[in-house]
Amino acid sequence: MGQDRDFRLALGSFATGVTVVTARAPDGRLAGLTANSFASVSLDPPLVLWSLSRHAPSCAVLLEASHFAIHVLAEDQHALSVRFATSGADKYAGLDVAEGLGGAPLLSGAAALFECRRRETYDGGDHLIFLAEVERYTHAERAPLLFHRGRYAALQARVA
Ligand SMILES: Cc1cc2nc3c(=O)[nH]c(=O)nc-3n(C[C@H](O)[C@H](O)[C@H](O)COP(=O)(O)O)c2cc1C
């Protein structure tokens, strides 16, 4: 097995939730992608991070945008995750979106929504690490969509 593939498999052992990150550039171009690299960083100030492949076509818009919206997907939003992980597609076609801070498109039905202002961008090898301050958020009692070993999953039971 190639070392890259094996490293990916090892990383895939870490079960995560799934987010869709959306943004609008000052000239109105939209970007959005599925991301499971999201993590909480700080409570005071409220900071979160996620990382973006330097090769992603959405990179330019995300670097130009002052804000982005991070949607923590609910269990029934699997199709949305697939849509936003598909490069080249018109990801917003037929979607009802509201306008968030900095013009970021807001999608409905998420388990949580964090509207963030980009604070720093760090080198992360073949990825860029975005550190952002949460300026507004909402959340709801919705079961989360999960991702583990390259597959989508749902929460089945709580351990304690
Ligand atoms: C579950 C899942 C998690 C992903 N997480 C990330 C991520 O954290 N960062 C990233 O750059 N791409 C991630 N991707 C891949 C992007 O969603 C995918 O490459 C997308 O097409 C990028 O959008 P773009 O082509 O419009 O730039 C993930 C894909 C899936 C299915």
Short mmCIF file of N, CA and C and ligand atoms in Angstrom, two decimals:
data_model
loop_
_atom_site.label_atom_id
_atom_site.label_comp_id
_atom_site.label_asym_id
_atom_site.label_seq_id
_atom_site.Cartn_x
_atom_site.Cartn_y
_atom_site.Cartn_z
N MET A 1 0.85 -1.20 0.00
CA MET A 1 0.00 0.00 0.00
C MET A 1 0.89 1.25 0.00
N GLY A 2 0.53 2.25 -0.83
CA GLY A 2 1.31 3.50 -0.87
C GLY A 2 1.26 4.19 0.48
N GLN A 3 2.34 4.94 0.74
CA GLN A 3 2.41 5.60 2.05
C GLN A 3 1.32 6.66 2.20
N ASP A 4 1.03 7.38 1.10
CA ASP A 4 -0.01 8.41 1.14
C ASP A 4 -1.35 7.82 1.50
N ARG A 5 -1.66 6.69 0.83
CA ARG A 5 -2.96 6.05 1.04
C ARG A 5 -3.06 5.53 2.48
N ASP A 6 -1.95 4.97 2.96
CA ASP A 6 -1.95 4.45 4.32
C ASP A 6 -2.12 5.58 5.34
N PHE A 7 -1.47 6.72 5.07
CA PHE A 7 -1.59 7.87 5.97
C PHE A 7 -3.03 8.37 5.99
N ARG A 8 -3.65 8.42 4.80
CA ARG A 8 -5.07 8.82 4.71
C ARG A 8 -5.95 7.88 5.52
N LEU A 9 -5.67 6.56 5.40
CA LEU A 9 -6.47 5.58 6.15
C LEU A 9 -6.32 5.79 7.65
N ALA A 10 -5.09 6.05 8.06
CA ALA A 10 -4.84 6.27 9.49
C ALA A 10 -5.60 7.50 9.97
N LEU A 11 -5.54 8.59 9.17
CA LEU A 11 -6.25 9.82 9.55
C LEU A 11 -7.76 9.60 9.60
N GLY A 12 -8.25 8.72 8.70
CA GLY A 12 -9.68 8.44 8.63
C GLY A 12 -10.22 7.73 9.85
N SER A 13 -9.33 7.26 10.72
CA SER A 13 -9.78 6.63 11.97
C SER A 13 -10.40 7.66 12.90
N PHE A 14 -10.05 8.91 12.66
CA PHE A 14 -10.57 9.99 13.51
C PHE A 14 -11.95 10.37 12.99
N ALA A 15 -13.00 9.99 13.71
CA ALA A 15 -14.37 10.30 13.29
C ALA A 15 -14.63 11.79 13.50
N THR A 16 -15.30 12.38 12.53
CA THR A 16 -15.59 13.83 12.63
C THR A 16 -17.05 14.10 12.29
N GLY A 17 -17.46 15.32 12.54
CA GLY A 17 -18.69 15.82 11.95
C GLY A 17 -18.38 16.27 10.53
N VAL A 18 -19.36 16.87 9.88
CA VAL A 18 -19.17 17.36 8.52
C VAL A 18 -19.69 18.80 8.47
N THR A 19 -18.90 19.68 7.86
CA THR A 19 -19.37 21.06 7.69
C THR A 19 -19.42 21.41 6.21
N VAL A 20 -20.19 22.44 5.89
CA VAL A 20 -20.10 23.10 4.59
C VAL A 20 -19.72 24.55 4.89
N VAL A 21 -18.61 24.99 4.29
CA VAL A 21 -18.13 26.36 4.47
C VAL A 21 -18.50 27.16 3.22
N THR A 22 -19.13 28.31 3.42
CA THR A 22 -19.56 29.13 2.28
C THR A 22 -18.98 30.53 2.41
N ALA A 23 -18.78 31.18 1.25
CA ALA A 23 -18.25 32.55 1.27
C ALA A 23 -18.61 33.25 -0.02
N ARG A 24 -18.52 34.57 0.03
CA ARG A 24 -18.74 35.42 -1.15
C ARG A 24 -17.57 36.39 -1.26
N ALA A 25 -16.97 36.47 -2.45
CA ALA A 25 -15.88 37.43 -2.68
C ALA A 25 -16.50 38.82 -2.84
N PRO A 26 -15.69 39.88 -2.67
CA PRO A 26 -16.22 41.24 -2.81
C PRO A 26 -16.90 41.48 -4.15
N ASP A 27 -16.47 40.79 -5.22
CA ASP A 27 -17.09 40.97 -6.54
C ASP A 27 -18.33 40.09 -6.73
N GLY A 28 -18.73 39.36 -5.68
CA GLY A 28 -19.97 38.59 -5.75
C GLY A 28 -19.80 37.11 -6.08
N ARG A 29 -18.59 36.69 -6.45
CA ARG A 29 -18.39 35.26 -6.73
C ARG A 29 -18.62 34.45 -5.46
N LEU A 30 -19.31 33.30 -5.63
CA LEU A 30 -19.61 32.45 -4.48
C LEU A 30 -18.69 31.23 -4.47
N ALA A 31 -18.37 30.76 -3.28
CA ALA A 31 -17.65 29.49 -3.15
C ALA A 31 -18.28 28.73 -2.00
N GLY A 32 -18.08 27.44 -1.98
CA GLY A 32 -18.59 26.64 -0.87
C GLY A 32 -18.02 25.26 -1.00
N LEU A 33 -17.66 24.67 0.12
CA LEU A 33 -17.13 23.32 0.06
C LEU A 33 -17.41 22.56 1.34
N THR A 34 -17.45 21.26 1.19
CA THR A 34 -17.59 20.37 2.33
C THR A 34 -16.24 20.28 3.03
N ALA A 35 -16.22 20.38 4.34
CA ALA A 35 -14.95 20.32 5.08
C ALA A 35 -15.16 19.61 6.42
N ASN A 36 -14.28 18.67 6.70
CA ASN A 36 -14.36 18.03 8.03
C ASN A 36 -13.13 18.37 8.87
N SER A 37 -12.35 19.37 8.45
CA SER A 37 -11.16 19.78 9.20
C SER A 37 -11.49 20.83 10.26
N PHE A 38 -12.76 21.11 10.42
CA PHE A 38 -13.23 22.11 11.40
C PHE A 38 -12.83 21.71 12.83
N ALA A 39 -12.43 22.68 13.61
CA ALA A 39 -12.18 22.44 15.04
C ALA A 39 -12.41 23.71 15.84
N SER A 40 -12.82 23.54 17.07
CA SER A 40 -12.93 24.68 17.95
C SER A 40 -11.53 24.98 18.50
N VAL A 41 -11.25 26.26 18.72
CA VAL A 41 -9.92 26.65 19.18
C VAL A 41 -9.97 27.37 20.52
N SER A 42 -10.80 28.40 20.62
CA SER A 42 -10.78 29.27 21.81
C SER A 42 -12.20 29.72 22.15
N LEU A 43 -12.47 29.82 23.44
CA LEU A 43 -13.78 30.33 23.87
C LEU A 43 -13.76 31.85 23.99
N ASP A 44 -12.64 32.40 24.45
CA ASP A 44 -12.55 33.84 24.66
C ASP A 44 -11.20 34.36 24.18
N PRO A 45 -11.11 34.91 23.00
CA PRO A 45 -12.21 35.19 22.07
C PRO A 45 -12.69 33.90 21.41
N PRO A 46 -13.90 33.92 20.83
CA PRO A 46 -14.44 32.71 20.20
C PRO A 46 -13.78 32.44 18.85
N LEU A 47 -12.88 31.46 18.82
CA LEU A 47 -12.12 31.17 17.60
C LEU A 47 -12.33 29.73 17.15
N VAL A 48 -12.37 29.55 15.85
CA VAL A 48 -12.45 28.21 15.26
C VAL A 48 -11.43 28.14 14.12
N LEU A 49 -11.14 26.94 13.65
CA LEU A 49 -10.26 26.80 12.50
C LEU A 49 -10.77 25.73 11.57
N TRP A 50 -10.30 25.76 10.36
CA TRP A 50 -10.50 24.68 9.39
C TRP A 50 -9.42 24.82 8.35
N SER A 51 -9.20 23.80 7.55
CA SER A 51 -8.13 23.90 6.56
C SER A 51 -8.67 23.61 5.17
N LEU A 52 -8.03 24.28 4.20
CA LEU A 52 -8.49 24.26 2.81
C LEU A 52 -7.33 23.85 1.91
N SER A 53 -7.58 22.91 1.05
CA SER A 53 -6.56 22.48 0.09
C SER A 53 -6.14 23.67 -0.78
N ARG A 54 -4.82 23.86 -0.94
CA ARG A 54 -4.33 24.94 -1.80
C ARG A 54 -4.75 24.72 -3.25
N HIS A 55 -5.09 23.47 -3.59
CA HIS A 55 -5.47 23.16 -4.98
C HIS A 55 -6.96 23.35 -5.23
N ALA A 56 -7.75 23.63 -4.19
CA ALA A 56 -9.21 23.74 -4.37
C ALA A 56 -9.54 24.97 -5.22
N PRO A 57 -10.39 24.82 -6.22
CA PRO A 57 -10.81 25.97 -7.02
C PRO A 57 -11.44 27.08 -6.17
N SER A 58 -12.01 26.73 -5.04
CA SER A 58 -12.67 27.73 -4.19
C SER A 58 -11.68 28.58 -3.39
N CYS A 59 -10.40 28.25 -3.48
CA CYS A 59 -9.37 28.92 -2.68
C CYS A 59 -9.38 30.45 -2.89
N ALA A 60 -9.45 30.89 -4.15
CA ALA A 60 -9.35 32.33 -4.43
C ALA A 60 -10.45 33.09 -3.70
N VAL A 61 -11.69 32.61 -3.81
CA VAL A 61 -12.81 33.31 -3.16
C VAL A 61 -12.62 33.32 -1.64
N LEU A 62 -12.20 32.20 -1.08
CA LEU A 62 -12.07 32.14 0.38
C LEU A 62 -10.95 33.05 0.89
N LEU A 63 -9.95 33.30 0.04
CA LEU A 63 -8.87 34.19 0.46
C LEU A 63 -9.28 35.66 0.32
N GLU A 64 -10.22 35.92 -0.58
CA GLU A 64 -10.67 37.31 -0.78
C GLU A 64 -11.77 37.71 0.19
N ALA A 65 -12.56 36.75 0.62
CA ALA A 65 -13.74 37.06 1.44
C ALA A 65 -13.33 37.47 2.85
N SER A 66 -14.03 38.45 3.40
CA SER A 66 -13.74 38.88 4.78
C SER A 66 -14.34 37.89 5.78
N HIS A 67 -15.42 37.23 5.38
CA HIS A 67 -16.17 36.34 6.27
C HIS A 67 -16.44 35.00 5.59
N PHE A 68 -16.71 33.99 6.38
CA PHE A 68 -17.31 32.77 5.83
C PHE A 68 -18.28 32.21 6.84
N ALA A 69 -19.17 31.36 6.35
CA ALA A 69 -20.16 30.73 7.23
C ALA A 69 -19.87 29.23 7.28
N ILE A 70 -19.80 28.71 8.49
CA ILE A 70 -19.52 27.28 8.66
C ILE A 70 -20.81 26.61 9.14
N HIS A 71 -21.34 25.70 8.32
CA HIS A 71 -22.57 24.98 8.65
C HIS A 71 -22.21 23.59 9.14
N VAL A 72 -22.55 23.28 10.36
CA VAL A 72 -22.36 21.92 10.86
C VAL A 72 -23.58 21.11 10.42
N LEU A 73 -23.34 20.14 9.53
CA LEU A 73 -24.47 19.47 8.90
C LEU A 73 -25.21 18.52 9.83
N ALA A 74 -26.52 18.47 9.62
CA ALA A 74 -27.37 17.53 10.35
C ALA A 74 -27.41 16.20 9.59
N GLU A 75 -27.81 15.18 10.30
CA GLU A 75 -27.84 13.81 9.76
C GLU A 75 -28.56 13.72 8.41
N ASP A 76 -29.61 14.52 8.22
CA ASP A 76 -30.39 14.43 6.98
C ASP A 76 -29.84 15.33 5.87
N GLN A 77 -28.61 15.83 6.04
CA GLN A 77 -28.04 16.73 5.02
C GLN A 77 -26.90 16.08 4.23
N HIS A 78 -26.94 14.77 4.14
CA HIS A 78 -25.92 14.03 3.40
C HIS A 78 -25.81 14.51 1.95
N ALA A 79 -26.97 14.76 1.31
CA ALA A 79 -26.96 15.19 -0.10
C ALA A 79 -26.25 16.54 -0.26
N LEU A 80 -26.41 17.39 0.73
CA LEU A 80 -25.76 18.71 0.70
C LEU A 80 -24.24 18.54 0.80
N SER A 81 -23.82 17.59 1.62
CA SER A 81 -22.39 17.32 1.75
C SER A 81 -21.82 16.84 0.43
N VAL A 82 -22.52 15.93 -0.24
CA VAL A 82 -22.05 15.40 -1.52
C VAL A 82 -22.00 16.52 -2.56
N ARG A 83 -23.03 17.35 -2.57
CA ARG A 83 -23.10 18.47 -3.52
C ARG A 83 -21.90 19.40 -3.35
N PHE A 84 -21.59 19.79 -2.11
CA PHE A 84 -20.53 20.76 -1.88
C PHE A 84 -19.14 20.13 -1.92
N ALA A 85 -19.08 18.81 -2.06
CA ALA A 85 -17.78 18.14 -2.23
C ALA A 85 -17.53 17.83 -3.70
N THR A 86 -18.43 18.29 -4.58
CA THR A 86 -18.31 17.99 -6.01
C THR A 86 -17.77 19.22 -6.74
N SER A 87 -16.50 19.12 -7.16
CA SER A 87 -15.85 20.25 -7.81
C SER A 87 -16.48 20.55 -9.16
N GLY A 88 -16.59 21.85 -9.46
CA GLY A 88 -17.05 22.24 -10.80
C GLY A 88 -18.55 22.39 -10.91
N ALA A 89 -19.30 21.73 -10.05
CA ALA A 89 -20.77 21.82 -10.13
C ALA A 89 -21.22 23.23 -9.72
N ASP A 90 -22.41 23.64 -10.19
CA ASP A 90 -22.99 24.88 -9.67
C ASP A 90 -23.61 24.51 -8.33
N LYS A 91 -22.83 24.71 -7.28
CA LYS A 91 -23.21 24.16 -5.98
C LYS A 91 -24.47 24.81 -5.41
N TYR A 92 -24.77 26.04 -5.84
CA TYR A 92 -25.90 26.76 -5.26
C TYR A 92 -27.18 26.64 -6.09
N ALA A 93 -27.11 25.93 -7.21
CA ALA A 93 -28.27 25.83 -8.10
C ALA A 93 -29.49 25.28 -7.35
N GLY A 94 -30.58 26.04 -7.36
CA GLY A 94 -31.82 25.57 -6.76
C GLY A 94 -31.86 25.64 -5.24
N LEU A 95 -30.81 26.15 -4.63
CA LEU A 95 -30.80 26.23 -3.15
C LEU A 95 -31.34 27.58 -2.71
N ASP A 96 -32.08 27.54 -1.63
CA ASP A 96 -32.62 28.76 -1.04
C ASP A 96 -31.57 29.28 -0.05
N VAL A 97 -30.92 30.42 -0.34
CA VAL A 97 -29.91 30.90 0.60
C VAL A 97 -30.26 32.29 1.11
N ALA A 98 -29.88 32.53 2.34
CA ALA A 98 -30.02 33.86 2.93
C ALA A 98 -28.63 34.50 2.89
N GLU A 99 -28.56 35.81 3.15
CA GLU A 99 -27.26 36.47 3.12
C GLU A 99 -26.75 36.69 4.54
N GLY A 100 -25.56 36.20 4.80
CA GLY A 100 -24.99 36.34 6.13
C GLY A 100 -23.95 37.45 6.20
N LEU A 101 -23.21 37.50 7.29
CA LEU A 101 -22.18 38.52 7.48
C LEU A 101 -21.16 38.43 6.34
N GLY A 102 -20.78 39.59 5.81
CA GLY A 102 -19.84 39.61 4.70
C GLY A 102 -20.41 39.04 3.42
N GLY A 103 -21.74 38.87 3.38
CA GLY A 103 -22.39 38.35 2.19
C GLY A 103 -22.33 36.84 2.05
N ALA A 104 -21.80 36.15 3.04
CA ALA A 104 -21.68 34.68 2.93
C ALA A 104 -23.06 34.04 2.80
N PRO A 105 -23.24 33.12 1.86
CA PRO A 105 -24.54 32.45 1.72
C PRO A 105 -24.82 31.55 2.91
N LEU A 106 -26.04 31.67 3.44
CA LEU A 106 -26.44 30.84 4.58
C LEU A 106 -27.43 29.78 4.12
N LEU A 107 -27.15 28.52 4.46
CA LEU A 107 -28.01 27.39 4.09
C LEU A 107 -28.87 27.04 5.30
N SER A 108 -30.07 26.57 5.05
CA SER A 108 -30.94 26.24 6.18
C SER A 108 -30.80 24.76 6.58
N GLY A 109 -31.22 24.46 7.79
CA GLY A 109 -31.31 23.07 8.24
C GLY A 109 -30.09 22.52 8.94
N ALA A 110 -29.06 23.35 9.14
CA ALA A 110 -27.84 22.84 9.79
C ALA A 110 -28.06 22.62 11.29
N ALA A 111 -27.22 21.78 11.86
CA ALA A 111 -27.27 21.56 13.31
C ALA A 111 -26.69 22.77 14.04
N ALA A 112 -25.74 23.43 13.39
CA ALA A 112 -25.19 24.69 13.94
C ALA A 112 -24.64 25.51 12.79
N LEU A 113 -24.62 26.80 13.01
CA LEU A 113 -24.11 27.73 11.99
C LEU A 113 -23.23 28.75 12.69
N PHE A 114 -21.99 28.86 12.20
CA PHE A 114 -21.06 29.83 12.75
C PHE A 114 -20.70 30.83 11.66
N GLU A 115 -21.03 32.11 11.88
CA GLU A 115 -20.65 33.16 10.94
C GLU A 115 -19.35 33.78 11.45
N CYS A 116 -18.33 33.70 10.62
CA CYS A 116 -16.98 33.99 11.09
C CYS A 116 -16.29 35.07 10.25
N ARG A 117 -15.46 35.84 10.93
CA ARG A 117 -14.58 36.78 10.24
C ARG A 117 -13.18 36.18 10.21
N ARG A 118 -12.59 36.13 9.03
CA ARG A 118 -11.25 35.54 8.92
C ARG A 118 -10.24 36.39 9.67
N ARG A 119 -9.44 35.74 10.49
CA ARG A 119 -8.48 36.47 11.31
C ARG A 119 -7.05 36.24 10.83
N GLU A 120 -6.70 34.97 10.62
CA GLU A 120 -5.35 34.64 10.15
C GLU A 120 -5.44 33.49 9.15
N THR A 121 -4.46 33.43 8.27
CA THR A 121 -4.32 32.27 7.39
C THR A 121 -2.90 31.76 7.55
N TYR A 122 -2.76 30.50 7.92
CA TYR A 122 -1.43 29.92 8.18
C TYR A 122 -1.08 28.88 7.12
N ASP A 123 0.22 28.73 6.91
CA ASP A 123 0.70 27.67 6.04
C ASP A 123 0.43 26.31 6.70
N GLY A 124 -0.20 25.43 5.95
CA GLY A 124 -0.43 24.08 6.47
C GLY A 124 -0.05 23.05 5.41
N GLY A 125 1.18 23.18 4.88
CA GLY A 125 1.63 22.23 3.86
C GLY A 125 0.81 22.39 2.59
N ASP A 126 0.17 21.32 2.14
CA ASP A 126 -0.65 21.45 0.93
C ASP A 126 -2.03 22.05 1.25
N HIS A 127 -2.25 22.45 2.48
CA HIS A 127 -3.48 23.13 2.89
C HIS A 127 -3.16 24.51 3.47
N LEU A 128 -4.17 25.36 3.52
CA LEU A 128 -4.10 26.63 4.24
C LEU A 128 -4.98 26.48 5.46
N ILE A 129 -4.50 26.97 6.59
CA ILE A 129 -5.29 26.88 7.82
C ILE A 129 -5.94 28.24 8.06
N PHE A 130 -7.26 28.25 8.12
CA PHE A 130 -8.00 29.49 8.38
C PHE A 130 -8.36 29.54 9.86
N LEU A 131 -7.91 30.59 10.53
CA LEU A 131 -8.32 30.84 11.90
C LEU A 131 -9.32 31.99 11.85
N ALA A 132 -10.47 31.81 12.48
CA ALA A 132 -11.53 32.82 12.32
C ALA A 132 -12.23 33.09 13.64
N GLU A 133 -12.74 34.31 13.75
CA GLU A 133 -13.49 34.70 14.94
C GLU A 133 -14.98 34.56 14.65
N VAL A 134 -15.68 33.88 15.56
CA VAL A 134 -17.12 33.69 15.39
C VAL A 134 -17.82 34.98 15.82
N GLU A 135 -18.56 35.59 14.89
CA GLU A 135 -19.25 36.84 15.21
C GLU A 135 -20.73 36.61 15.51
N ARG A 136 -21.27 35.48 15.02
CA ARG A 136 -22.69 35.19 15.25
C ARG A 136 -22.85 33.69 15.06
N TYR A 137 -23.72 33.08 15.84
CA TYR A 137 -23.95 31.64 15.65
C TYR A 137 -25.36 31.26 16.07
N THR A 138 -25.83 30.14 15.53
CA THR A 138 -27.09 29.55 15.97
C THR A 138 -26.87 28.04 16.05
N HIS A 139 -27.71 27.38 16.81
CA HIS A 139 -27.64 25.91 16.81
C HIS A 139 -29.00 25.35 17.16
N ALA A 140 -29.20 24.09 16.81
CA ALA A 140 -30.51 23.46 17.00
C ALA A 140 -30.30 22.02 17.45
N GLU A 141 -31.33 21.44 18.03
CA GLU A 141 -31.25 20.05 18.50
C GLU A 141 -31.42 19.10 17.32
N ARG A 142 -30.42 19.02 16.47
CA ARG A 142 -30.49 18.11 15.33
C ARG A 142 -29.34 17.13 15.43
N ALA A 143 -29.60 15.86 15.11
CA ALA A 143 -28.54 14.85 15.13
C ALA A 143 -27.51 15.19 14.04
N PRO A 144 -26.23 14.98 14.32
CA PRO A 144 -25.19 15.38 13.37
C PRO A 144 -24.92 14.32 12.29
N LEU A 145 -24.46 14.81 11.13
CA LEU A 145 -23.92 13.91 10.12
C LEU A 145 -22.46 13.64 10.51
N LEU A 146 -22.04 12.38 10.43
CA LEU A 146 -20.67 12.02 10.82
C LEU A 146 -19.89 11.50 9.61
N PHE A 147 -18.57 11.49 9.73
CA PHE A 147 -17.70 10.97 8.67
C PHE A 147 -16.60 10.15 9.34
N HIS A 148 -16.43 8.91 8.86
CA HIS A 148 -15.45 8.01 9.48
C HIS A 148 -14.95 7.02 8.45
N ARG A 149 -13.63 6.87 8.34
CA ARG A 149 -13.02 5.94 7.37
C ARG A 149 -13.57 6.12 5.97
N GLY A 150 -13.73 7.39 5.56
CA GLY A 150 -14.15 7.68 4.20
C GLY A 150 -15.63 7.48 3.93
N ARG A 151 -16.42 7.24 4.99
CA ARG A 151 -17.86 7.01 4.78
C ARG A 151 -18.68 7.88 5.73
N TYR A 152 -19.90 8.18 5.28
CA TYR A 152 -20.82 8.92 6.13
C TYR A 152 -21.43 7.98 7.15
N ALA A 153 -21.76 8.53 8.31
CA ALA A 153 -22.33 7.70 9.38
C ALA A 153 -23.28 8.57 10.21
N ALA A 154 -24.07 7.87 11.00
CA ALA A 154 -24.97 8.57 11.92
C ALA A 154 -24.67 8.09 13.34
N LEU A 155 -24.99 8.95 14.28
CA LEU A 155 -24.80 8.61 15.69
C LEU A 155 -25.80 7.52 16.06
N GLN A 156 -25.32 6.40 16.63
CA GLN A 156 -26.27 5.33 16.97
C GLN A 156 -26.57 5.27 18.45
N ALA A 157 -25.54 5.47 19.23
CA ALA A 157 -25.76 5.39 20.67
C ALA A 157 -24.74 6.25 21.38
N ARG A 158 -25.12 6.72 22.53
CA ARG A 158 -24.16 7.47 23.34
C ARG A 158 -23.51 6.51 24.32
N VAL A 159 -22.23 6.73 24.59
CA VAL A 159 -21.49 5.81 25.46
C VAL A 159 -21.84 6.07 26.92
N ALA A 160 -22.04 7.31 27.25
CA ALA A 160 -22.35 7.59 28.66
C ALA A 160 -23.34 8.74 28.73
C1 LIG B 1 -16.43 14.55 4.22
C2 LIG B 1 -15.52 15.44 3.43
C3 LIG B 1 -14.66 16.32 4.08
C4 LIG B 1 -13.82 17.18 3.37
N1 LIG B 1 -13.02 18.03 4.06
C5 LIG B 1 -12.23 18.91 3.39
C6 LIG B 1 -11.45 19.85 4.10
O1 LIG B 1 -11.46 19.93 5.33
N2 LIG B 1 -10.68 20.72 3.37
C7 LIG B 1 -10.65 20.68 2.00
O2 LIG B 1 -9.93 21.49 1.40
N3 LIG B 1 -11.40 19.80 1.30
C8 LIG B 1 -12.21 18.92 1.96
N4 LIG B 1 -12.99 18.04 1.27
C9 LIG B 1 -12.97 18.06 -0.19
C10 LIG B 1 -13.76 19.24 -0.77
O3 LIG B 1 -15.09 19.29 -0.25
C11 LIG B 1 -13.85 19.11 -2.30
O4 LIG B 1 -12.56 19.03 -2.84
C12 LIG B 1 -14.59 20.29 -2.92
O5 LIG B 1 -14.91 19.99 -4.26
C13 LIG B 1 -13.79 21.58 -2.92
O6 LIG B 1 -14.60 22.60 -3.47
P1 LIG B 1 -14.15 23.35 -4.82
O7 LIG B 1 -13.82 22.26 -5.80
O8 LIG B 1 -15.34 24.14 -5.20
O9 LIG B 1 -12.97 24.17 -4.44
C14 LIG B 1 -13.84 17.16 1.95
C15 LIG B 1 -14.71 16.28 1.28
C16 LIG B 1 -15.53 15.44 2.00
C17 LIG B 1 -16.48 14.52 1.27
#
